[in-house]
Tab-separated table of C-alpha atoms and ligand atoms in Angstrom:
chain	number	residue	atom	x	y	z
A	1367	UNK	CA	72.396	121.016	91.849
A	1368	UNK	CA	72.354	124.914	91.590
A	1369	UNK	CA	74.380	125.706	88.162
A	1370	UNK	CA	77.226	127.555	88.983
A	1371	UNK	CA	80.099	128.511	87.134
A	1372	UNK	CA	82.840	127.670	89.194
A	1373	UNK	CA	85.767	127.990	86.682
A	1374	UNK	CA	84.231	132.232	86.308
A	1375	UNK	CA	84.177	132.311	89.930
A	1376	UNK	CA	87.470	130.636	90.436
A	1377	UNK	CA	89.003	133.576	88.329
A	1378	UNK	CA	86.672	136.128	89.625
A	1379	UNK	CA	88.290	135.489	93.353
A	1380	UNK	CA	91.961	135.041	92.433
A	1381	UNK	CA	91.632	138.670	90.611
A	1382	UNK	CA	90.491	139.943	93.919
A	1383	UNK	CA	92.154	137.928	96.141
A	1384	UNK	CA	95.430	137.771	94.761
A	1385	UNK	CA	96.513	134.097	95.344
A	1386	UNK	CA	94.980	131.654	97.853
A	1387	UNK	CA	97.900	132.019	101.138
A	1388	UNK	CA	100.234	134.333	102.583
A	1389	UNK	CA	102.625	134.204	105.257
A	1390	UNK	CA	101.214	135.539	108.683
A	1391	UNK	CA	103.718	136.581	112.206
A	1392	UNK	CA	102.967	133.841	114.604
A	1393	UNK	CA	103.472	137.143	117.740
A	1394	UNK	CA	102.552	140.750	117.431
A	1395	UNK	CA	105.280	143.062	117.218
A	1396	UNK	CA	105.110	146.037	119.860
A	1397	UNK	CA	108.360	147.421	119.975
A	1398	UNK	CA	112.111	147.976	119.032
A	1399	UNK	CA	112.594	145.449	121.862
A	1400	UNK	CA	110.707	142.701	120.017
A	1401	UNK	CA	112.591	143.567	116.681
A	1402	UNK	CA	115.834	142.270	118.576
A	1403	UNK	CA	114.235	139.058	119.926
A	1404	UNK	CA	112.481	138.090	116.933
A	1405	UNK	CA	115.723	138.964	114.814
A	1406	UNK	CA	119.171	140.221	115.563
A	1407	UNK	CA	120.837	140.204	118.237
A	1408	UNK	CA	118.234	137.533	119.789
A	1409	UNK	CA	118.054	135.604	116.738
A	1410	UNK	CA	121.929	134.258	116.690
A	1411	UNK	CA	121.345	132.348	120.001
A	1412	UNK	CA	118.339	130.519	118.443
A	1413	UNK	CA	120.546	129.463	115.266
A	1414	UNK	CA	123.162	128.683	117.761
A	1415	UNK	CA	121.319	126.311	119.815
A	1416	UNK	CA	120.073	124.473	116.556
A	1417	UNK	CA	123.714	124.289	115.199
A	1418	UNK	CA	124.556	122.256	118.608
A	1419	UNK	CA	121.843	119.891	118.663
A	1420	UNK	CA	119.805	119.614	115.283
A	1421	UNK	CA	116.422	118.442	116.889
A	1422	UNK	CA	116.286	121.884	118.545
A	1423	UNK	CA	114.382	123.042	114.994
A	1424	UNK	CA	111.313	121.079	115.922
A	1425	UNK	CA	111.357	123.444	118.784
A	1426	UNK	CA	112.359	126.438	117.769
A	1427	UNK	CA	110.987	127.063	114.439
A	1428	UNK	CA	107.968	126.350	112.084
A	1429	UNK	CA	109.385	122.809	111.043
A	1430	UNK	CA	106.916	120.995	113.591
A	1431	UNK	CA	104.111	122.208	111.678
A	1432	UNK	CA	105.471	122.470	108.156
A	1433	UNK	CA	105.181	120.326	105.094
A	1434	UNK	CA	106.697	121.159	101.557
A	1435	UNK	CA	104.276	120.817	98.157
A	1436	UNK	CA	106.576	119.591	95.260
A	1437	UNK	CA	105.777	119.019	91.819
A	1438	UNK	CA	107.124	119.928	88.549
A	1439	UNK	CA	103.626	120.119	86.769
A	1440	UNK	CA	103.567	117.260	84.309
A	1441	UNK	CA	100.417	115.669	85.190
A	1442	UNK	CA	98.221	118.581	86.960
A	1443	UNK	CA	94.196	117.688	87.789
A	1444	UNK	CA	93.324	116.350	83.728
A	1445	UNK	CA	94.647	119.256	82.354
A	1446	UNK	CA	98.007	117.222	81.345
A	1447	UNK	CA	101.824	118.673	81.429
A	1448	UNK	CA	100.909	122.751	81.972
A	1449	UNK	CA	104.315	123.009	83.789
A	1450	UNK	CA	105.166	124.022	87.065
A	1451	UNK	CA	103.765	127.921	86.854
A	1452	UNK	CA	100.028	126.677	85.730
A	1453	UNK	CA	100.238	124.445	88.629
A	1454	UNK	CA	100.520	127.433	91.279
A	1455	UNK	CA	97.344	128.015	91.744
A	1456	UNK	CA	96.659	124.136	92.277
A	1457	UNK	CA	99.172	124.120	94.894
A	1458	UNK	CA	98.177	127.010	96.590
A	1459	UNK	CA	94.610	125.184	96.786
A	1460	UNK	CA	95.874	122.421	97.957
A	1461	UNK	CA	98.018	124.373	100.572
A	1462	UNK	CA	95.025	126.454	101.773
A	1463	UNK	CA	92.942	123.255	102.390
A	1464	UNK	CA	96.181	121.925	104.196
A	1465	UNK	CA	95.524	124.874	106.987
A	1466	UNK	CA	91.921	124.886	106.665
A	1467	UNK	CA	91.272	121.228	107.558
A	1468	UNK	CA	94.683	120.092	109.509
A	1469	UNK	CA	96.051	123.183	110.937
A	1470	UNK	CA	99.570	122.113	108.799
A	1471	UNK	CA	102.011	125.178	106.897
A	1472	UNK	CA	102.241	123.464	103.441
A	1473	UNK	CA	104.562	125.700	101.182
A	1474	UNK	CA	103.820	125.408	97.585
A	1475	UNK	CA	107.138	124.647	95.747
A	1476	UNK	CA	106.757	123.836	91.740
A	1477	UNK	CA	110.093	123.241	90.017
A	1478	UNK	CA	111.324	123.303	86.718
A	1479	UNK	CA	112.509	119.836	85.988
A	1480	UNK	CA	111.412	116.358	84.054
A	1481	UNK	CA	114.626	115.007	85.310
A	1482	UNK	CA	114.567	112.356	88.068
A	1483	UNK	CA	117.694	112.712	89.642
A	1484	UNK	CA	117.526	116.414	89.661
A	1485	UNK	CA	114.039	116.506	90.759
A	1486	UNK	CA	114.955	114.029	93.765
A	1487	UNK	CA	118.146	116.292	94.566
A	1488	UNK	CA	116.389	119.216	95.034
A	1489	UNK	CA	113.813	117.702	97.280
A	1490	UNK	CA	116.743	116.224	99.076
A	1491	UNK	CA	118.273	119.641	99.816
A	1492	UNK	CA	115.572	121.565	100.740
A	1493	UNK	CA	114.236	118.954	102.678
A	1494	UNK	CA	116.568	119.789	105.314
A	1495	UNK	CA	114.244	122.514	106.934
A	1496	UNK	CA	110.682	120.597	106.181
A	1497	UNK	CA	108.607	118.624	108.866
A	1498	UNK	CA	107.389	116.379	105.580
A	1499	UNK	CA	107.340	116.134	102.090
A	1500	UNK	CA	104.196	115.826	99.868
A	1501	UNK	CA	104.453	115.358	96.216
A	1502	UNK	CA	101.976	116.457	93.789
A	1503	UNK	CA	100.598	116.240	89.986
A	1504	UNK	CA	103.793	114.300	88.721
A	1505	UNK	CA	103.221	112.162	85.941
A	1506	UNK	CA	103.694	108.242	86.037
A	1507	UNK	CA	106.003	106.680	86.029
A	1508	UNK	CA	108.519	109.348	87.069
A	1509	UNK	CA	106.141	109.624	90.246
A	1510	UNK	CA	107.026	106.152	91.237
A	1511	UNK	CA	110.492	106.402	91.217
A	1512	UNK	CA	110.465	109.971	92.606
A	1513	UNK	CA	108.677	108.424	95.695
A	1514	UNK	CA	110.581	105.503	96.051
A	1515	UNK	CA	113.836	107.190	96.369
A	1516	UNK	CA	112.684	109.611	98.335
A	1517	UNK	CA	110.797	107.577	101.020
A	1518	UNK	CA	114.155	105.412	101.213
A	1519	UNK	CA	116.697	108.670	101.811
A	1520	UNK	CA	114.901	111.030	103.789
A	1521	UNK	CA	114.303	111.062	107.358
A	1522	UNK	CA	111.186	112.876	107.018
A	1523	UNK	CA	107.673	111.345	106.036
A	1524	UNK	CA	106.870	111.739	101.806
A	1525	UNK	CA	103.843	111.350	100.499
A	1526	UNK	CA	102.267	111.102	97.234
A	1527	UNK	CA	98.825	112.429	97.009
A	1528	UNK	CA	98.018	111.098	93.263
A	1529	UNK	CA	99.234	107.777	94.818
A	1530	UNK	CA	98.711	107.183	98.073
A	1531	UNK	CA	96.009	109.818	99.009
A	1532	UNK	CA	94.023	108.982	96.069
A	1533	UNK	CA	94.393	105.088	97.283
A	1534	UNK	CA	93.444	105.663	100.556
A	1535	UNK	CA	90.561	107.898	99.826
A	1536	UNK	CA	89.069	104.643	97.691
A	1537	UNK	CA	89.885	101.965	99.705
A	1538	UNK	CA	88.038	103.928	102.569
A	1539	UNK	CA	84.962	104.420	99.598
A	1540	UNK	CA	85.496	100.302	99.083
A	1541	UNK	CA	85.458	99.298	102.393
A	1542	UNK	CA	81.747	100.761	103.277
A	1543	UNK	CA	80.577	100.135	99.468
A	1544	UNK	CA	81.341	96.708	99.760
A	1545	UNK	CA	79.503	96.308	103.444
A	1546	UNK	CA	76.750	97.762	102.184
A	1547	UNK	CA	76.525	95.581	99.205
A	1548	UNK	CA	77.467	92.305	101.225
A	1549	UNK	CA	80.602	91.713	99.760
A	1550	UNK	CA	84.394	90.805	100.992
A	1551	UNK	CA	86.766	93.359	99.555
A	1552	UNK	CA	89.533	90.993	100.199
A	1553	UNK	CA	88.213	87.955	97.547
A	1554	UNK	CA	85.897	90.323	95.229
A	1555	UNK	CA	86.950	90.174	91.755
A	1556	UNK	CA	88.062	93.346	90.748
A	1557	UNK	CA	89.061	95.273	87.707
A	1558	UNK	CA	91.158	98.243	87.886
A	1559	UNK	CA	90.709	100.556	84.544
A	1560	UNK	CA	93.653	102.904	84.291
A	1561	UNK	CA	97.225	101.521	84.880
A	1562	UNK	CA	98.772	104.872	85.865
A	1563	UNK	CA	99.909	106.800	88.841
A	1564	UNK	CA	96.166	106.373	90.683
A	1565	UNK	CA	95.625	102.570	90.002
A	1566	UNK	CA	98.835	101.118	90.465
A	1567	UNK	CA	99.693	102.194	93.640
A	1568	UNK	CA	95.985	101.548	94.822
A	1569	UNK	CA	96.467	97.949	93.368
A	1570	UNK	CA	99.461	98.082	95.592
A	1571	UNK	CA	97.622	99.377	98.623
A	1572	UNK	CA	94.708	96.722	98.347
A	1573	UNK	CA	97.383	93.841	97.931
A	1574	UNK	CA	98.720	95.052	101.483
A	1575	UNK	CA	95.587	95.362	102.795
A	1576	UNK	CA	94.718	91.588	102.138
A	1577	UNK	CA	93.148	91.414	98.422
A	1578	UNK	CA	94.489	88.764	96.659
A	1579	UNK	CA	95.818	90.312	93.504
A	1580	UNK	CA	94.974	87.141	91.049
A	1581	UNK	CA	91.245	88.588	91.792
A	1582	UNK	CA	92.281	91.712	90.077
A	1583	UNK	CA	92.615	92.270	86.530
A	1584	UNK	CA	94.487	95.365	85.617
A	1585	UNK	CA	93.717	97.489	82.073
A	1586	UNK	CA	95.259	100.370	80.273
A	1587	UNK	CA	94.019	101.994	77.033
A	1588	UNK	CA	95.204	98.934	74.934
A	1589	UNK	CA	92.939	96.628	77.481
A	1590	UNK	CA	93.645	94.288	80.297
A	1591	UNK	CA	97.597	93.639	81.120
A	1592	UNK	CA	98.551	90.378	80.561
A	1593	UNK	CA	102.172	88.243	80.503
A	1594	UNK	CA	102.187	87.571	77.001
A	1595	UNK	CA	100.832	90.969	75.522
A	1596	UNK	CA	103.196	92.286	73.177
A	1597	UNK	CA	104.253	95.314	74.685
A	1598	UNK	CA	105.483	93.377	77.973
A	1599	UNK	CA	109.262	94.112	77.631
A	1600	UNK	CA	108.805	97.429	76.971
A	1601	UNK	CA	106.587	97.825	80.061
A	1602	UNK	CA	109.351	95.981	81.880
A	1603	UNK	CA	112.105	98.512	80.832
A	1604	UNK	CA	110.399	101.827	81.349
A	1605	UNK	CA	107.645	101.097	83.801
A	1606	UNK	CA	108.730	98.025	86.245
A	1607	UNK	CA	106.054	99.427	88.673
A	1608	UNK	CA	103.026	98.506	86.175
A	1609	UNK	CA	105.094	95.253	84.912
A	1610	UNK	CA	105.435	94.240	88.558
A	1611	UNK	CA	101.545	94.771	88.942
A	1612	UNK	CA	100.816	92.945	85.577
A	1613	UNK	CA	102.598	89.895	86.860
A	1614	UNK	CA	100.922	89.686	90.154
A	1615	UNK	CA	97.574	90.304	88.783
A	1616	UNK	CA	94.995	88.289	86.212
A	1617	UNK	CA	94.918	85.040	87.519
A	1618	UNK	CA	92.675	83.634	84.683
A	1619	UNK	CA	94.949	85.784	82.118
A	1620	UNK	CA	91.958	87.534	80.557
A	1621	UNK	CA	92.780	89.396	77.796
A	1622	UNK	CA	89.844	90.957	76.728
A	1623	UNK	CA	87.973	94.064	78.475
A	1624	UNK	CA	84.312	93.179	78.187
A	1625	UNK	CA	85.291	89.441	79.708
A	1626	UNK	CA	87.346	91.518	82.339
A	1627	UNK	CA	83.453	92.205	83.671
A	1628	UNK	CA	82.386	89.109	83.169
A	1629	UNK	CA	81.112	88.254	87.348
A	1630	UNK	CA	83.129	91.364	88.525
A	1631	UNK	CA	82.061	92.322	91.687
A	1632	UNK	CA	83.735	96.083	91.654
A	1633	UNK	CA	85.263	98.202	88.735
A	1634	UNK	CA	87.934	101.154	90.074
A	1635	UNK	CA	88.164	103.575	86.932
A	1636	UNK	CA	91.099	105.982	86.934
A	1637	UNK	CA	91.218	106.774	83.361
A	1638	UNK	CA	89.584	108.960	81.112
A	1639	UNK	CA	86.035	109.591	80.245
A	1640	UNK	CA	83.867	107.325	78.393
A	1641	UNK	CA	86.431	104.137	79.237
A	1642	UNK	CA	83.711	102.197	80.492
A	1643	UNK	CA	80.635	100.778	78.804
A	1644	UNK	CA	77.372	100.381	79.833
A	1645	UNK	CA	76.835	96.462	78.170
A	1646	UNK	CA	80.213	95.817	80.303
A	1647	UNK	CA	78.064	96.563	83.278
A	1648	UNK	CA	75.775	94.543	82.749
A	1649	UNK	CA	77.509	91.132	82.610
A	1650	UNK	CA	79.282	92.001	86.417
A	1651	UNK	CA	77.858	90.064	89.500
A	1652	UNK	CA	74.697	91.237	91.182
A	1653	UNK	CA	74.985	94.521	92.895
A	1654	UNK	CA	77.689	95.602	90.796
A	1655	UNK	CA	80.018	98.489	92.426
A	1656	UNK	CA	81.396	101.263	90.129
A	1657	UNK	CA	83.959	103.365	90.913
A	1658	UNK	CA	84.693	106.307	87.571
A	1659	UNK	CA	87.304	108.786	88.998
A	1660	UNK	CA	88.838	110.438	85.922
A	1661	UNK	CA	88.323	114.377	85.960
A	1662	UNK	CA	86.385	116.149	85.361
A	1663	UNK	CA	84.439	113.628	83.674
A	1664	UNK	CA	84.157	109.921	84.605
A	1665	UNK	CA	84.429	107.006	82.811
A	1666	UNK	CA	80.620	106.723	82.936
A	1667	UNK	CA	78.140	109.139	84.650
A	1668	UNK	CA	76.670	107.744	87.576
A	1669	UNK	CA	72.932	108.185	85.568
A	1670	UNK	CA	73.924	105.813	82.393
A	1671	UNK	CA	76.223	103.279	84.892
A	1672	UNK	CA	72.650	103.109	87.295
A	1673	UNK	CA	70.719	102.408	84.343
A	1674	UNK	CA	73.151	99.333	83.838
A	1675	UNK	CA	72.059	98.651	86.798
A	1676	UNK	CA	75.295	99.692	88.725
A	1677	UNK	CA	74.257	99.643	93.011
A	1678	UNK	CA	76.792	101.672	94.133
A	1679	UNK	CA	78.680	104.609	91.636
A	1680	UNK	CA	81.285	107.035	93.146
A	1681	UNK	CA	83.192	109.860	91.172
A	1682	UNK	CA	85.930	112.313	91.825
A	1683	UNK	CA	83.312	115.087	91.721
A	1684	UNK	CA	81.372	116.965	94.096
A	1685	UNK	CA	78.417	117.496	92.186
A	1686	UNK	CA	77.568	113.629	92.127
A	1687	UNK	CA	77.108	111.093	95.509
A	1688	UNK	CA	79.857	109.608	96.826
A	1689	UNK	CA	82.698	111.731	96.100
A	1690	UNK	CA	86.186	110.280	96.302
A	1691	UNK	CA	88.060	112.881	97.488
A	1692	UNK	CA	91.791	112.979	98.856
A	1693	UNK	CA	91.433	116.154	101.099
A	1694	UNK	CA	89.281	113.520	103.077
A	1695	UNK	CA	93.012	112.336	103.751
A	1696	UNK	CA	96.226	114.490	103.466
A	1697	UNK	CA	95.467	117.072	105.637
A	1698	UNK	CA	94.791	114.560	108.823
A	1699	UNK	CA	97.452	112.620	107.912
A	1700	UNK	CA	100.035	114.863	108.238
A	1701	UNK	CA	98.370	116.518	111.311
A	1702	UNK	CA	99.157	113.060	112.541
A	1703	UNK	CA	102.594	112.460	111.133
A	1704	UNK	CA	103.963	115.623	112.296
A	1705	UNK	CA	102.512	115.405	116.125
A	1706	UNK	CA	103.914	112.187	116.241
A	1707	UNK	CA	106.926	113.928	114.443
A	1708	UNK	CA	107.302	110.438	112.310
A	1709	UNK	CA	110.258	110.108	110.259
A	1710	UNK	CA	108.564	107.765	107.760
A	1711	UNK	CA	104.898	107.514	106.463
A	1712	UNK	CA	103.973	104.613	103.658
A	1713	UNK	CA	101.275	102.516	102.458
A	1714	UNK	CA	100.179	101.078	105.723
A	1715	UNK	CA	99.905	104.581	106.930
A	1716	UNK	CA	97.729	104.962	104.019
A	1717	UNK	CA	95.730	101.979	104.964
A	1718	UNK	CA	95.227	103.121	108.783
A	1719	UNK	CA	93.703	106.635	107.415
A	1720	UNK	CA	91.580	104.513	104.904
A	1721	UNK	CA	90.013	102.156	107.737
A	1722	UNK	CA	89.402	105.203	110.434
A	1723	UNK	CA	87.755	107.646	107.445
A	1724	UNK	CA	85.634	104.281	106.576
A	1725	UNK	CA	84.719	103.486	110.338
A	1726	UNK	CA	84.256	107.201	111.242
A	1727	UNK	CA	81.899	107.568	107.907
A	1728	UNK	CA	80.068	104.133	109.133
A	1729	UNK	CA	79.762	105.668	112.317
A	1730	UNK	CA	77.827	108.823	110.990
A	1731	UNK	CA	75.873	106.921	108.847
A	1732	UNK	CA	76.262	105.402	105.235
A	1733	UNK	CA	73.956	104.380	102.771
A	1734	UNK	CA	74.496	103.841	98.770
A	1735	UNK	CA	74.494	107.792	97.956
A	1736	UNK	CA	76.778	108.386	101.028
A	1737	UNK	CA	79.072	105.686	101.453
A	1738	UNK	CA	82.001	108.130	103.024
A	1739	UNK	CA	81.789	111.352	104.935
A	1740	UNK	CA	82.257	114.618	103.467
A	1741	UNK	CA	84.816	116.983	103.616
A	1742	UNK	CA	82.905	119.554	105.483
A	1743	UNK	CA	82.902	117.167	108.612
A	1744	UNK	CA	85.382	118.556	110.564
A	1745	UNK	CA	85.693	116.296	113.388
A	1746	UNK	CA	86.754	113.959	111.160
A	1747	UNK	CA	90.342	114.867	110.737
A	1748	UNK	CA	91.219	114.964	114.409
A	1749	UNK	CA	90.216	111.289	113.890
A	1750	UNK	CA	92.408	110.449	111.193
A	1751	UNK	CA	95.278	112.331	113.086
A	1752	UNK	CA	94.940	110.366	115.839
A	1753	UNK	CA	94.519	107.012	113.717
A	1754	UNK	CA	97.567	107.992	111.553
A	1755	UNK	CA	99.644	109.390	115.150
A	1756	UNK	CA	99.061	106.028	116.918
A	1757	UNK	CA	100.048	104.010	113.989
A	1758	UNK	CA	103.451	105.932	113.649
A	1759	UNK	CA	104.002	105.086	117.778
A	1760	UNK	CA	103.121	101.084	117.043
A	1761	UNK	CA	105.181	100.598	114.239
A	1762	UNK	CA	108.503	102.485	115.516
A	1763	UNK	CA	108.575	105.511	113.231
A	1764	UNK	CA	107.246	108.188	115.964
A	1765	UNK	CA	109.696	110.546	117.885
A	1766	UNK	CA	106.751	111.419	120.017
A	1767	UNK	CA	104.986	108.349	121.433
A	1768	UNK	CA	102.023	109.589	123.080
A	1769	UNK	CA	98.719	107.354	123.032
A	1770	UNK	CA	95.794	108.029	120.725
A	1771	UNK	CA	93.627	110.431	122.688
A	1772	UNK	CA	96.610	112.832	123.310
A	1773	UNK	CA	96.939	113.066	119.456
A	1774	UNK	CA	93.318	113.139	119.374
A	1775	UNK	CA	92.886	116.295	121.626
A	1776	UNK	CA	96.229	117.993	119.959
A	1777	UNK	CA	95.027	117.756	116.551
A	1778	UNK	CA	91.435	119.243	117.511
A	1779	UNK	CA	93.217	122.298	119.159
A	1780	UNK	CA	95.641	122.868	116.400
A	1781	UNK	CA	92.645	122.165	113.688
A	1782	UNK	CA	91.124	124.806	115.822
A	1783	UNK	CA	87.736	122.892	117.008
A	1784	UNK	CA	88.238	123.236	121.155
B	3189	NAD	P1	97.868	108.527	84.530
B	3189	NAD	O1	97.906	109.515	83.442
B	3189	NAD	O2	99.112	108.059	85.641
B	3189	NAD	O3	96.941	107.166	84.025
B	3189	NAD	C1	95.687	106.877	83.133
B	3189	NAD	C2	96.059	105.513	83.034
B	3189	NAD	O4	94.884	105.588	82.241
B	3189	NAD	C3	97.155	105.057	81.736
B	3189	NAD	O5	97.164	104.037	82.311
B	3189	NAD	C4	96.265	104.995	80.763
B	3189	NAD	O6	96.695	104.058	79.696
B	3189	NAD	C5	95.024	104.661	81.071
B	3189	NAD	N1	93.544	104.694	80.111
B	3189	NAD	C6	93.409	106.060	79.428
B	3189	NAD	N2	92.444	105.623	78.783
B	3189	NAD	C7	92.113	104.336	78.789
B	3189	NAD	C8	90.803	103.796	78.402
B	3189	NAD	N3	89.886	104.844	77.332
B	3189	NAD	N4	90.809	102.402	78.995
B	3189	NAD	C9	91.452	102.483	79.748
B	3189	NAD	N5	92.180	102.799	80.305
B	3189	NAD	C10	92.722	104.265	79.960
B	3189	NAD	O7	96.857	109.164	85.310
B	3189	NAD	P2	95.931	109.309	86.857
B	3189	NAD	O8	97.338	109.707	87.758
B	3189	NAD	O9	96.570	107.685	87.384
B	3189	NAD	O10	94.603	109.609	86.733
B	3189	NAD	C11	93.811	109.376	85.963
B	3189	NAD	C12	92.581	110.209	86.287
B	3189	NAD	O11	92.293	109.689	87.567
B	3189	NAD	C13	92.817	111.327	85.825
B	3189	NAD	O12	91.597	111.601	85.019
B	3189	NAD	C14	92.728	111.807	87.205
B	3189	NAD	O13	92.240	113.102	87.030
B	3189	NAD	C15	91.803	111.008	87.970
B	3189	NAD	N6	92.031	110.967	89.219
B	3189	NAD	C16	90.795	111.380	90.120
B	3189	NAD	C17	91.071	111.380	91.560
B	3189	NAD	C18	89.804	111.803	92.712
B	3189	NAD	O14	88.849	111.817	92.039
B	3189	NAD	N7	89.994	111.313	93.893
B	3189	NAD	C19	92.378	110.880	92.182
B	3189	NAD	C20	93.130	110.876	91.261
B	3189	NAD	C21	93.059	110.741	89.912
């Protein structure tokens, strides 16, 4: 890889372009007459039409193609709690990726609160004009409650990218990695290092995909989660999502981290730099698969993991092979949800997107250094969008009940691939 200082370049770009997104009109204004149509007096008729029938908002405003990105900046990238204002460059970047890869208008709205009720109320109140809600960079367990409540209380799709987006991209990688290693994901022995937003959501999605939770060991900074651990009562009261995952997992009641690696097929780490030791990989089953996704530095470097015998290694970084990247999922996922006018998206939507990403990547050709497609592969996005829209239609969430080909062509057109 070229030695490029991306941080320095990002500061220079930010100074030069003064942010990454802007609002542009959809039509050209040529005369006073045009002003009178887009604004008063003409616009009043449009408002009246929506006031009479609110479904008209989907046809007469930008709502059909607009998602709000909400964060409180409490867990931004690997930077921790840097607050809503400092999160803005990240949210602007997310918004740019939405437009570039999914053709979606995504409006960054960082908000200043660490109170769950207040956060939920703000989102509920502003969601009235949104086509969908994207939650981003919110700490756990706050994020679990916010997602659960908003999914139940809103009639537009709600997605938390650090939970479901990460899980979907990882699942796609796992589907193809296990194929290459001749393993069956559903019966494989899996160790998950880190029990935060990413891995708790992935654990639930893996279970819904068909993985036996008893074959999975979840661990945090104190080691594996098991029923008789001395902090279980505290866990139950402050983080029921982690507690419930603990109850379902670790069928053999393993209490020690190195022991959990014995004969394991797959390690999925979303935790912290240095959390995996080379010695632990040496006791794994043959063809070990290691997903070391802490950002910016993985739990173990691919070089060290390979030296210890790893067959496939993935990270969250673009300068190593097999990057697990949420951007492969979220722009297209919302493209499909918006085009089918889905009222809901959930973990099964994430699974549909993951399966399509894995399938598309396999069609293009996979090997141990290329388990999933790259972000530059633009043909991928209409494929995922149409799979998501088809899933919404099949599961009764969609208002626009067309076939997969219709959604594929529509996504291609909006993304600008025609
Ligand atoms: P989180 O703060 O919600 O959870 C982190 C978990 O890691 C906690 O359960 C903590 O106890 C555990 N942990 C910390 N040190 C540990 C250690 N030494 N051994 C075992 N467990 C340890 O964070 P998250 O949102 O789940 O993200 C975790 C990491 O994954 C971050 O570095 C984040 O940037 C990265 N991440 C990467 C991607 C990606 O590349 N696609 C996506 C999401 C998150």
